[in-house]
PDB file of C-alpha atoms in Angstrom:
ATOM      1  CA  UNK A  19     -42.098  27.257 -15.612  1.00 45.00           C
ATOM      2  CA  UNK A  20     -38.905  26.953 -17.609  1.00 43.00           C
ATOM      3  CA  UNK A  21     -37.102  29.716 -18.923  1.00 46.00           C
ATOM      4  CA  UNK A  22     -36.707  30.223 -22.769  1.00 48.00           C
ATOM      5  CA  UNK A  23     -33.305  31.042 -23.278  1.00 42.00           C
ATOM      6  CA  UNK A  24     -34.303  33.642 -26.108  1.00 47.00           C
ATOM      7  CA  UNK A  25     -35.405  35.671 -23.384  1.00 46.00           C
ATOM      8  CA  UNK A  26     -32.104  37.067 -23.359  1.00 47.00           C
ATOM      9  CA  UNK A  27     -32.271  38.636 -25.805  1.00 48.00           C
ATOM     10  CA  UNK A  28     -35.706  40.352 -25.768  1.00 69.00           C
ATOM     11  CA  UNK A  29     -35.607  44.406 -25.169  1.00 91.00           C
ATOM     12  CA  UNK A  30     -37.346  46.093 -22.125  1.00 92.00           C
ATOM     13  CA  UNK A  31     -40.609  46.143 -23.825  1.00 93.00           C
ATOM     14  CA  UNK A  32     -40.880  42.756 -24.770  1.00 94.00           C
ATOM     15  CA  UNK A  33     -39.372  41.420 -21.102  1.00 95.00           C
ATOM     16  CA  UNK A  34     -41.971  43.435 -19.450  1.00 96.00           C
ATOM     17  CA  UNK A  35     -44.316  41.849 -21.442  1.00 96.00           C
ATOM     18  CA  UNK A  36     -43.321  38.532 -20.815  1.00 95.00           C
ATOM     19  CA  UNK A  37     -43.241  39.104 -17.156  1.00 96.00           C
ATOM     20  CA  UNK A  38     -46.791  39.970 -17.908  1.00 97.00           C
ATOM     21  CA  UNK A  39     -47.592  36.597 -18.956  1.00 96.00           C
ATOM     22  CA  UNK A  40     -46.209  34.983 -16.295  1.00 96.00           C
ATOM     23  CA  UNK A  41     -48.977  35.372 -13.932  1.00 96.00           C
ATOM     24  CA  UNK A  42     -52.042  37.213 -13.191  1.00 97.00           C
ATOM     25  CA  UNK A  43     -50.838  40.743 -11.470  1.00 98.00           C
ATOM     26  CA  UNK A  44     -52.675  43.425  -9.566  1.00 97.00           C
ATOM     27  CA  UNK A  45     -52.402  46.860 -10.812  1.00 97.00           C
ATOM     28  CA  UNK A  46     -49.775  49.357 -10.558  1.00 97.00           C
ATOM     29  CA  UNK A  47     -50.164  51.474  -7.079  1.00 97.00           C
ATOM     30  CA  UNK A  48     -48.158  53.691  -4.899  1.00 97.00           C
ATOM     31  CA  UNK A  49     -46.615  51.481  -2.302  1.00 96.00           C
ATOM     32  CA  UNK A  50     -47.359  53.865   0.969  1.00 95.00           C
ATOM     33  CA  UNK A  51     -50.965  52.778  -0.291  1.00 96.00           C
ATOM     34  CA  UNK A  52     -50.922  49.660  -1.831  1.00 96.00           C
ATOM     35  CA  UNK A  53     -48.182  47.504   1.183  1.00 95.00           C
ATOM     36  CA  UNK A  54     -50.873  47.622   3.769  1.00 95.00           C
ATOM     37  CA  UNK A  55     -53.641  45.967   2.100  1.00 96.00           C
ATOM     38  CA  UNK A  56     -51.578  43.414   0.474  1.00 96.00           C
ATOM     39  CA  UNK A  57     -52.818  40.120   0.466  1.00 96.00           C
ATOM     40  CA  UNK A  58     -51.829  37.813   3.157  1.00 95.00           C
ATOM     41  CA  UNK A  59     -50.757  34.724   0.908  1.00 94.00           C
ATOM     42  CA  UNK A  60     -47.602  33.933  -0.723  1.00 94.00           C
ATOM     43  CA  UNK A  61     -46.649  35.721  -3.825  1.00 95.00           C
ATOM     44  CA  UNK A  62     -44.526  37.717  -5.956  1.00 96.00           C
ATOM     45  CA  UNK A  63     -44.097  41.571  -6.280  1.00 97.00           C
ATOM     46  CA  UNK A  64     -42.426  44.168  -8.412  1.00 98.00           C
ATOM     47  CA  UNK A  65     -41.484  47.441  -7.321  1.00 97.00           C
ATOM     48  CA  UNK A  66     -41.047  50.277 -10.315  1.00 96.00           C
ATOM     49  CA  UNK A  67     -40.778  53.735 -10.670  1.00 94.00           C
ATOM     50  CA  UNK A  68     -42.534  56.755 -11.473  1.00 92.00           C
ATOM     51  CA  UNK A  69     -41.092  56.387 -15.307  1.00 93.00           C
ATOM     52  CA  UNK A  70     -42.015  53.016 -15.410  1.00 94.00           C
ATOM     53  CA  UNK A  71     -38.726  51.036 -14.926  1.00 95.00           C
ATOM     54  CA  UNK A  72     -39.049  47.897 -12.968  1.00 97.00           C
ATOM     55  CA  UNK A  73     -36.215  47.799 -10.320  1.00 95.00           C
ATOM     56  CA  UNK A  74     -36.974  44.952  -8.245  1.00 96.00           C
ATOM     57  CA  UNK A  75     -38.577  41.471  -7.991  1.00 96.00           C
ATOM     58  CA  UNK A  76     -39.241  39.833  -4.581  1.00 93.00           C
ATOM     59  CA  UNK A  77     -41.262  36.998  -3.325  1.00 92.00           C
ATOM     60  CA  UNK A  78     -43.160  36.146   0.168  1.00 90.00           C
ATOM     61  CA  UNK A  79     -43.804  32.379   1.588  1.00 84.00           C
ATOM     62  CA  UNK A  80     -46.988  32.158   4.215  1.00 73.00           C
ATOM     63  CA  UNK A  81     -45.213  34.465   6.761  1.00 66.00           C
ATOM     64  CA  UNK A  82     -47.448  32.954   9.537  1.00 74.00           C
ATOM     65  CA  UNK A  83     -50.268  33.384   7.271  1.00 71.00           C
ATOM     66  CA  UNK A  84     -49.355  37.285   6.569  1.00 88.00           C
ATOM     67  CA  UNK A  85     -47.834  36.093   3.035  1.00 93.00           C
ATOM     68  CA  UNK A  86     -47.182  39.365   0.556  1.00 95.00           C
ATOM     69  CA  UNK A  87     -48.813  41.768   3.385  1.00 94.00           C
ATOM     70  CA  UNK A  88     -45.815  40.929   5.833  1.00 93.00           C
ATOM     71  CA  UNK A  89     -42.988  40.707   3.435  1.00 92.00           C
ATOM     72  CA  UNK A  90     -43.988  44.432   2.625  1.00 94.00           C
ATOM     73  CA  UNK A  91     -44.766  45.253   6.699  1.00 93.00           C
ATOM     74  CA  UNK A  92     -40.819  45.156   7.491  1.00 91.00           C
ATOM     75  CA  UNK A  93     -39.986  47.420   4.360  1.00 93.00           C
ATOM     76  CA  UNK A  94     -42.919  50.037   5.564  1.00 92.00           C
ATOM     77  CA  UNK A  95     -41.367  49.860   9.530  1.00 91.00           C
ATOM     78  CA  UNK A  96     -38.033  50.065   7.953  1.00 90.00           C
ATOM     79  CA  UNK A  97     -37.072  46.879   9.788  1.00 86.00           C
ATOM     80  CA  UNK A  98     -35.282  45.265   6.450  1.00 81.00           C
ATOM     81  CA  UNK A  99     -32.230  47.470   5.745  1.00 84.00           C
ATOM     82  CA  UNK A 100     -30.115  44.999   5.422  1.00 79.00           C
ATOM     83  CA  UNK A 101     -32.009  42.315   3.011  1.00 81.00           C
ATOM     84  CA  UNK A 102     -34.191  42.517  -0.166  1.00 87.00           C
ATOM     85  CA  UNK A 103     -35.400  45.595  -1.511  1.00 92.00           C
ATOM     86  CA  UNK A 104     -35.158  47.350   1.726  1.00 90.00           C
ATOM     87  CA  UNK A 105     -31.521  46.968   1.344  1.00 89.00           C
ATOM     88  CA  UNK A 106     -31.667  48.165  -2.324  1.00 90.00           C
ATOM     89  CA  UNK A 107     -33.615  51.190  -1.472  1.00 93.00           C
ATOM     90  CA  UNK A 108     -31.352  52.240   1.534  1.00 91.00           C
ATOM     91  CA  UNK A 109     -28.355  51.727  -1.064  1.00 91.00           C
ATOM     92  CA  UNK A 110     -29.486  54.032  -3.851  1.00 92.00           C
ATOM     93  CA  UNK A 111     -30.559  56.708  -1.379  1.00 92.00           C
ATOM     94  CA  UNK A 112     -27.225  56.476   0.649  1.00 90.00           C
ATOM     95  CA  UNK A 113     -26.003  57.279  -2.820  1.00 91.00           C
ATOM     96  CA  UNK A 114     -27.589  60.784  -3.095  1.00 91.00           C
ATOM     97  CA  UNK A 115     -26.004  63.369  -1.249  1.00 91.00           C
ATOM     98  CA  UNK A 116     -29.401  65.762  -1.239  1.00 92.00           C
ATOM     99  CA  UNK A 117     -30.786  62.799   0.754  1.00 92.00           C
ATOM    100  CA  UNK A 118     -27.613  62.262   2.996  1.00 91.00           C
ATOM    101  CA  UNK A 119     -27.549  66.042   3.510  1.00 91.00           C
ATOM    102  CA  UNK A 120     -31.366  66.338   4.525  1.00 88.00           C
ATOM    103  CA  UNK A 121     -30.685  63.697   7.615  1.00 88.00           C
ATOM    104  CA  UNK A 122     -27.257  64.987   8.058  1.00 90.00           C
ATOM    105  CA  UNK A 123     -28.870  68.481   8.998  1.00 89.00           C
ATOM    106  CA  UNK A 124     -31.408  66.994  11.441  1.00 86.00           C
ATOM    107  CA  UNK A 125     -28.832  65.217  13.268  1.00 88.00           C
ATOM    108  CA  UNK A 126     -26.717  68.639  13.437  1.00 88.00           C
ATOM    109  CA  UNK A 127     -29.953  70.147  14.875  1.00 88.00           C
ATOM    110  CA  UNK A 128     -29.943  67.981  17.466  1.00 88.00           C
ATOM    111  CA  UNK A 129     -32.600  65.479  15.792  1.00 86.00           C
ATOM    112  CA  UNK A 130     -30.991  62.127  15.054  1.00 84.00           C
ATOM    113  CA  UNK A 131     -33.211  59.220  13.847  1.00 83.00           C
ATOM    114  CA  UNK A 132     -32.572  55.633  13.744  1.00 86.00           C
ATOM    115  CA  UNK A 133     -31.535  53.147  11.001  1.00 85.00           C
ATOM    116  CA  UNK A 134     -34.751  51.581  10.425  1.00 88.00           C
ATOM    117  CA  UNK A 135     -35.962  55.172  10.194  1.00 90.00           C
ATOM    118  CA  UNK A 136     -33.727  56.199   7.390  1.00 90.00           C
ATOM    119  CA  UNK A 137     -34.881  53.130   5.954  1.00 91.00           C
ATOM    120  CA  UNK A 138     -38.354  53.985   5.650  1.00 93.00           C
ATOM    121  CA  UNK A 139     -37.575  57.764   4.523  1.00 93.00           C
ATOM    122  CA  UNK A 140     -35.408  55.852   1.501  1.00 94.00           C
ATOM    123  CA  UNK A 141     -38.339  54.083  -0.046  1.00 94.00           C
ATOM    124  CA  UNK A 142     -40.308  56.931   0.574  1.00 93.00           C
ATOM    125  CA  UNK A 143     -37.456  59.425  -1.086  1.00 93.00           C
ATOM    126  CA  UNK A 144     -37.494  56.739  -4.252  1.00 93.00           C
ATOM    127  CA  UNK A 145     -41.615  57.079  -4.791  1.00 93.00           C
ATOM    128  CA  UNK A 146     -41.814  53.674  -6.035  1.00 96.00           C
ATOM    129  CA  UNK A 147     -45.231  52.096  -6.628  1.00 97.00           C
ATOM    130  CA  UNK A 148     -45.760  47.995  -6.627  1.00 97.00           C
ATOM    131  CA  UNK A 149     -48.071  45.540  -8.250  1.00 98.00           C
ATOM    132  CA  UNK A 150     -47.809  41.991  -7.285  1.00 98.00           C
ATOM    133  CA  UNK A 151     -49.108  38.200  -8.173  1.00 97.00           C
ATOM    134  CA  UNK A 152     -50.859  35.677  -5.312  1.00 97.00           C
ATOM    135  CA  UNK A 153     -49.516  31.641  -5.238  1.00 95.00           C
ATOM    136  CA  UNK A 154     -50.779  29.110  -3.872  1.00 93.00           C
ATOM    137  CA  UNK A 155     -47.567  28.052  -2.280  1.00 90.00           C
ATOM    138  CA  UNK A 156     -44.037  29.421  -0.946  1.00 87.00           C
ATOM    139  CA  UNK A 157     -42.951  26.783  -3.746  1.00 88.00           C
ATOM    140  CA  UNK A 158     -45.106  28.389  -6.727  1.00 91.00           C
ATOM    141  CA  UNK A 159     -43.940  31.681  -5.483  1.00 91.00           C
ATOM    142  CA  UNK A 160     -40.451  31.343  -5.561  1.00 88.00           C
ATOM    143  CA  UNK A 161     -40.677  29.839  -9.065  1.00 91.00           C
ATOM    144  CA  UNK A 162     -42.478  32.700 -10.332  1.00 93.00           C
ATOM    145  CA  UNK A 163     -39.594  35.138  -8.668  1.00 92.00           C
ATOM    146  CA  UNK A 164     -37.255  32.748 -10.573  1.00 90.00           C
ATOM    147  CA  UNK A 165     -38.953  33.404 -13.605  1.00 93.00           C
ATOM    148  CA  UNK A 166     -39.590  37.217 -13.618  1.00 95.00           C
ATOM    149  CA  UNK A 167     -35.867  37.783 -12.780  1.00 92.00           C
ATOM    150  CA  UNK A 168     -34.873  35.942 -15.499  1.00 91.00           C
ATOM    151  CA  UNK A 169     -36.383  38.202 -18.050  1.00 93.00           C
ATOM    152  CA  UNK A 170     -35.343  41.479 -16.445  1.00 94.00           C
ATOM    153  CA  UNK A 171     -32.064  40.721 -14.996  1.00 89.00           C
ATOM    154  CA  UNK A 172     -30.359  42.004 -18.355  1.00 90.00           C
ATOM    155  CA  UNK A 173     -32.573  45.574 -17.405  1.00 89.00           C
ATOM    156  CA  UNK A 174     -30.470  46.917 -14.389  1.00 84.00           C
ATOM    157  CA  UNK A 175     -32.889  45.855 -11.483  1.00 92.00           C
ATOM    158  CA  UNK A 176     -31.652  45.892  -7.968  1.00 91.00           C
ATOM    159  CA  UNK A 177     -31.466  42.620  -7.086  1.00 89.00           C
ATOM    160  CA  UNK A 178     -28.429  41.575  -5.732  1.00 79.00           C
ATOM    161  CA  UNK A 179     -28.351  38.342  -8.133  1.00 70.00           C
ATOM    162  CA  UNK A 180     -29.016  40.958 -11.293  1.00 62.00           C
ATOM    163  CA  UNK A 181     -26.902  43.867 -10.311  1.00 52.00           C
ATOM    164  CA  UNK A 182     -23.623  42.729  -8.584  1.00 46.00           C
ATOM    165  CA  UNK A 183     -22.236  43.180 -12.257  1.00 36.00           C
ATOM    166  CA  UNK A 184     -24.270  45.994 -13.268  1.00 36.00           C
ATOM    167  CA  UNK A 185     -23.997  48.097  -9.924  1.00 38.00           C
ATOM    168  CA  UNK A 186     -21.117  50.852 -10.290  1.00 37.00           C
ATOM    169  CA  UNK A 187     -18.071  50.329  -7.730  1.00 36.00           C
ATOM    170  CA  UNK A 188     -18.284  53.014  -4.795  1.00 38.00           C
ATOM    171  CA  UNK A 189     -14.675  53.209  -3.471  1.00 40.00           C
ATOM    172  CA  UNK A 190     -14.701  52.191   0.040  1.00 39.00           C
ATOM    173  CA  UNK A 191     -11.908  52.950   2.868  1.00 41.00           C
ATOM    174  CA  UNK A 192      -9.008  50.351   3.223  1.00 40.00           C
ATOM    175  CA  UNK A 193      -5.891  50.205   4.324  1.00 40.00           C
ATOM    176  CA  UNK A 194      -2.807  50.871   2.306  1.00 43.00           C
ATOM    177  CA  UNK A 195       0.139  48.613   2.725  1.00 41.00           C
ATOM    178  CA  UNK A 196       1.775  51.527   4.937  1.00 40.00           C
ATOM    179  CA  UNK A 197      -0.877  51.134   7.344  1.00 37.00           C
ATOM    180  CA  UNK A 198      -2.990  54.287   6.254  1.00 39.00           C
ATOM    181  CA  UNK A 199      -6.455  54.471   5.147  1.00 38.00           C
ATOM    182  CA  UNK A 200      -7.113  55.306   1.291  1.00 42.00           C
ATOM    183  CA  UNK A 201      -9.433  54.794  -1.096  1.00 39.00           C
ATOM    184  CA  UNK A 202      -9.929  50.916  -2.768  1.00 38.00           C
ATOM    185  CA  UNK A 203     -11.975  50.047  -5.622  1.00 31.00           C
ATOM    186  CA  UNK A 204     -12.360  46.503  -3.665  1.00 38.00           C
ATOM    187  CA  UNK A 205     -16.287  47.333  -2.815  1.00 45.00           C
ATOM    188  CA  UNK A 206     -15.503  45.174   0.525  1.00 61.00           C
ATOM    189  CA  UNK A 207     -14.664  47.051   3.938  1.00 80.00           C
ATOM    190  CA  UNK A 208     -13.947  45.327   8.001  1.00 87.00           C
ATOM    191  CA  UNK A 209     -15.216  46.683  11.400  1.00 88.00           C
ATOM    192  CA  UNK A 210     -10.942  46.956  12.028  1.00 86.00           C
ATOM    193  CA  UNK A 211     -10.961  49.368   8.734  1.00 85.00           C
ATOM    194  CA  UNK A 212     -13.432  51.064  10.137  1.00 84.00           C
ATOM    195  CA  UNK A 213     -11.788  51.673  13.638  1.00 81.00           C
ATOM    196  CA  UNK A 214      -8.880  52.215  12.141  1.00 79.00           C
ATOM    197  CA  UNK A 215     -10.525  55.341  10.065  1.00 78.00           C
ATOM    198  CA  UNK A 216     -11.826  56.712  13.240  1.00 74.00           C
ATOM    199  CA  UNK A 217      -9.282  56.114  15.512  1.00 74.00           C
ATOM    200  CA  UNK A 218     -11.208  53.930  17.972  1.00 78.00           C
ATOM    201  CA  UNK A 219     -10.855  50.413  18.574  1.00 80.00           C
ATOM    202  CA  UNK A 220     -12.947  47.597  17.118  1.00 83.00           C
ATOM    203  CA  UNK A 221     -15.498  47.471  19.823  1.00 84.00           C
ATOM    204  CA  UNK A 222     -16.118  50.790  19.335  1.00 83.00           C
ATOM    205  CA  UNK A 223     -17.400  50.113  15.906  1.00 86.00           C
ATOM    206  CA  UNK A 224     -18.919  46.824  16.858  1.00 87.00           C
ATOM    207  CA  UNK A 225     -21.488  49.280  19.435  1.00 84.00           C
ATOM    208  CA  UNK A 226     -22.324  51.673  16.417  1.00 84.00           C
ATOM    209  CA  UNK A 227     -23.389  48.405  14.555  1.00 86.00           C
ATOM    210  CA  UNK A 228     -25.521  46.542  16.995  1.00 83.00           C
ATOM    211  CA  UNK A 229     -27.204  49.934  18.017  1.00 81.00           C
ATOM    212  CA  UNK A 230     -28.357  50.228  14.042  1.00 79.00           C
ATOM    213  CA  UNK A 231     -28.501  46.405  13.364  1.00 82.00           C
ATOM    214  CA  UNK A 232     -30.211  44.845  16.878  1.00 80.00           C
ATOM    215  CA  UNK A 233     -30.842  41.577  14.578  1.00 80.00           C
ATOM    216  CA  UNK A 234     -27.587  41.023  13.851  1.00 83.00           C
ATOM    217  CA  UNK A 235     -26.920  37.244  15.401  1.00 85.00           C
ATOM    218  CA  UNK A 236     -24.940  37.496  18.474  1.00 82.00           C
ATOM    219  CA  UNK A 237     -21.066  36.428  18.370  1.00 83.00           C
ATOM    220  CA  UNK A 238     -21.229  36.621  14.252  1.00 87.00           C
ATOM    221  CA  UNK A 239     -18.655  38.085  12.595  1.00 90.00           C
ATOM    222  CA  UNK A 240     -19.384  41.123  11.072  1.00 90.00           C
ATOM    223  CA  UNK A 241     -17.066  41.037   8.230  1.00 88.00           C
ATOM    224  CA  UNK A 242     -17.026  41.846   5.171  1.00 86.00           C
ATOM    225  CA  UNK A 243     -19.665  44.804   6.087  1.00 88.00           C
ATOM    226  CA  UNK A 244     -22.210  45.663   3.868  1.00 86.00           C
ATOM    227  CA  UNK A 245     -22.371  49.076   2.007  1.00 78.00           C
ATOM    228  CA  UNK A 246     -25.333  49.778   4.355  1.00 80.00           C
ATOM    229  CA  UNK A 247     -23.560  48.924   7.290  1.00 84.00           C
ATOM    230  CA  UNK A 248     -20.325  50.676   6.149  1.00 85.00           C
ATOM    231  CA  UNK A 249     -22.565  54.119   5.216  1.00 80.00           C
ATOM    232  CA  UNK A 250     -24.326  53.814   9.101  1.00 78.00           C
ATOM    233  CA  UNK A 251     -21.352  53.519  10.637  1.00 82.00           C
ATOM    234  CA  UNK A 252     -19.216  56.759   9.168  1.00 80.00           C
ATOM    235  CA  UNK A 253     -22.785  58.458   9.431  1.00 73.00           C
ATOM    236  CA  UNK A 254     -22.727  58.083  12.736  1.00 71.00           C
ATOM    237  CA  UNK A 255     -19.197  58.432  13.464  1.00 73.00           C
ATOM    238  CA  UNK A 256     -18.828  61.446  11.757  1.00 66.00           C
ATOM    239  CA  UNK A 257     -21.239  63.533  12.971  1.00 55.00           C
ATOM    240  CA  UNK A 258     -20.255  62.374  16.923  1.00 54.00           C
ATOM    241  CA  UNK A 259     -16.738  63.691  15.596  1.00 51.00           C
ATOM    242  CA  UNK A 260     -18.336  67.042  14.196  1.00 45.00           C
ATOM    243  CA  UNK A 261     -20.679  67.372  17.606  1.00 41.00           C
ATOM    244  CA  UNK A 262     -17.683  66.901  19.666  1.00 44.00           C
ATOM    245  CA  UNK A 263     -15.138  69.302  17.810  1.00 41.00           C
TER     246      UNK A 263
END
C-alpha cells in the first residue's frame, strides 16, 4: 500500500485511525495474556500502553509456521534483549532507577538473575497490552509494518527507525583525551571503555558479555555496544565491585 504523504501531517488521533484502516486488527489485550495464543501466521502487531499510546510496531514472517505466536515467544522468555521491542522495553526500564534499584537489591541479597530475566521483568514493569493483524505472507506483513510506521513515526514510538531522533541522549562513559573516563554525549561506548572504567582488561568485559548475550556470533566484534549491553555490563560489574569491597 503506498503511503500518502499527508500523513505527516495528521495528529495522533487521526494516525491511529489510519493505522486502523490499514488492516483488520484483533482487539486490545494485556500481552502476559494475549502473546501465548497468538496466531501462528505472519503478521503485524502493536504494543501500547495503559493510556493508550502506541509505542511500537513489529512484524513476524512464518517462523517455522509459529508466525505472530513466536515472534512474541522470545519477548515472553526474555530471549530478545537485544532486538525489536524486547530491546525497547529493556531500554526504557534500564532508564528507571525504581526498576534498577528493585534488581539491584536482589542481587545485594544474594539473588542475582539473568539478562533474559530482566528482560522479561521489563515488559512486565511497562504493562503494555498488544493487538495485532494476520497476512498471508512474510511479504504482506512487512508491508503492512511499513505502512503503520509511517503514520506513527512522527508520535514518539520506540522503534529504532522512529526514535533515533526522538530518543533523549543518555551520556555514556568515554575516554577523555588525558586518558580518563568522563562523561560524552556521543550515545556510543567500546568493550576497551568499558575495561578501562573498571580497571580490568578487555577480556574481562568480553566474559560479562557472552555470559548475558550467549547469541552473540562468535569472533564478532562487539563494538560500538548497545545501551543494553553497556547497562548489563556496569550492572554487573558494579555490584561484583560492591560484593567484593
Amino acid at each position: 500500500m503506498t503511503t500518502n504523504r499527508d500523513d505527516a501531517y495528521m495528529n495522533r488521533d487521526d494516525a491511529y485511525i489510519a493505522v486502523d484502516d490499514l488492516a483488520a486488527w484483533s482487539d486490545w489485550a494485556p500481552f502476559a495474556t494475549a502473546a501465548p495464543i497468538a496466531p501462528l501466521t505472519p503478521g503485524v502487531y502493536q504494543m501500547r500502553t495503559r493510556d493508550g499510546v502506541i509505542v511500537y510496531v513489529g512484524m513476524a514472517g512464518e517462523r517455522k509456521g509459529k508466525g505472530i505466536r513466536g515472534r512474541l515467544s522470545i519477548y515472553r522468555r526474555g530471549k530478545g534483549a537485544v532486538s525489536g521491542f524486547g530491546e525497547a522495553a529493556l531500554d526504557r526500564a534500564l532508564a528507571d532507577a525504581t526498576f534498577v534499584e528493585e534488581h539491584l537489591d536482589a542481587v545485594r541479597a544474594g539473588h542475582p538473575t539473568r539478562v533474559s530475566d530482566w528482560a522479561q521483568d521489563a515488559i512486565r514493569w511497562l504493562d503494555v497490552e498488544i493487538r495485532w493483524a494476520e497476512c498471508a505472507t512474510q511479504a504482506s506483513a512487512l508491508a503492512l509494518e511499513s505502512d503503520a510506521i509511517e503514520r506513527l513515526k512522527a508520535y514518539s514510538i520506540w522503534n529504532r527507525i522512529a526514535s533515533g531522533a526522538l530518543r533523549p541522549h543518555r551520556p555514556t562513559r568515554t575516554l577523555n583525551p588525558d586518558g580518563q573516563v568522563g562523561a560524552s554525549e556521543a550515545n556510543t561506548a567500546t568493550v576497551s571503555h568499558l575495561a578501562q572504567e573498571f580497571g580490568l582488561d578487555d577480556r574481562g568485559v568480553r566474559r560479562v558479555l557472552r555470559a548475558g548475550f550467549p547469541d552473540h556470533a562468535k569472533g564478532k566484534s562487539w563494538d560500538p555496544l548497545t545501551a543494553t549491553q553497556i547497562a548489563h555490563v556496569r550492572t554487573l560489574l558494579t555490584v561484583a565491585t560492591i560484593t567484593s569491597t
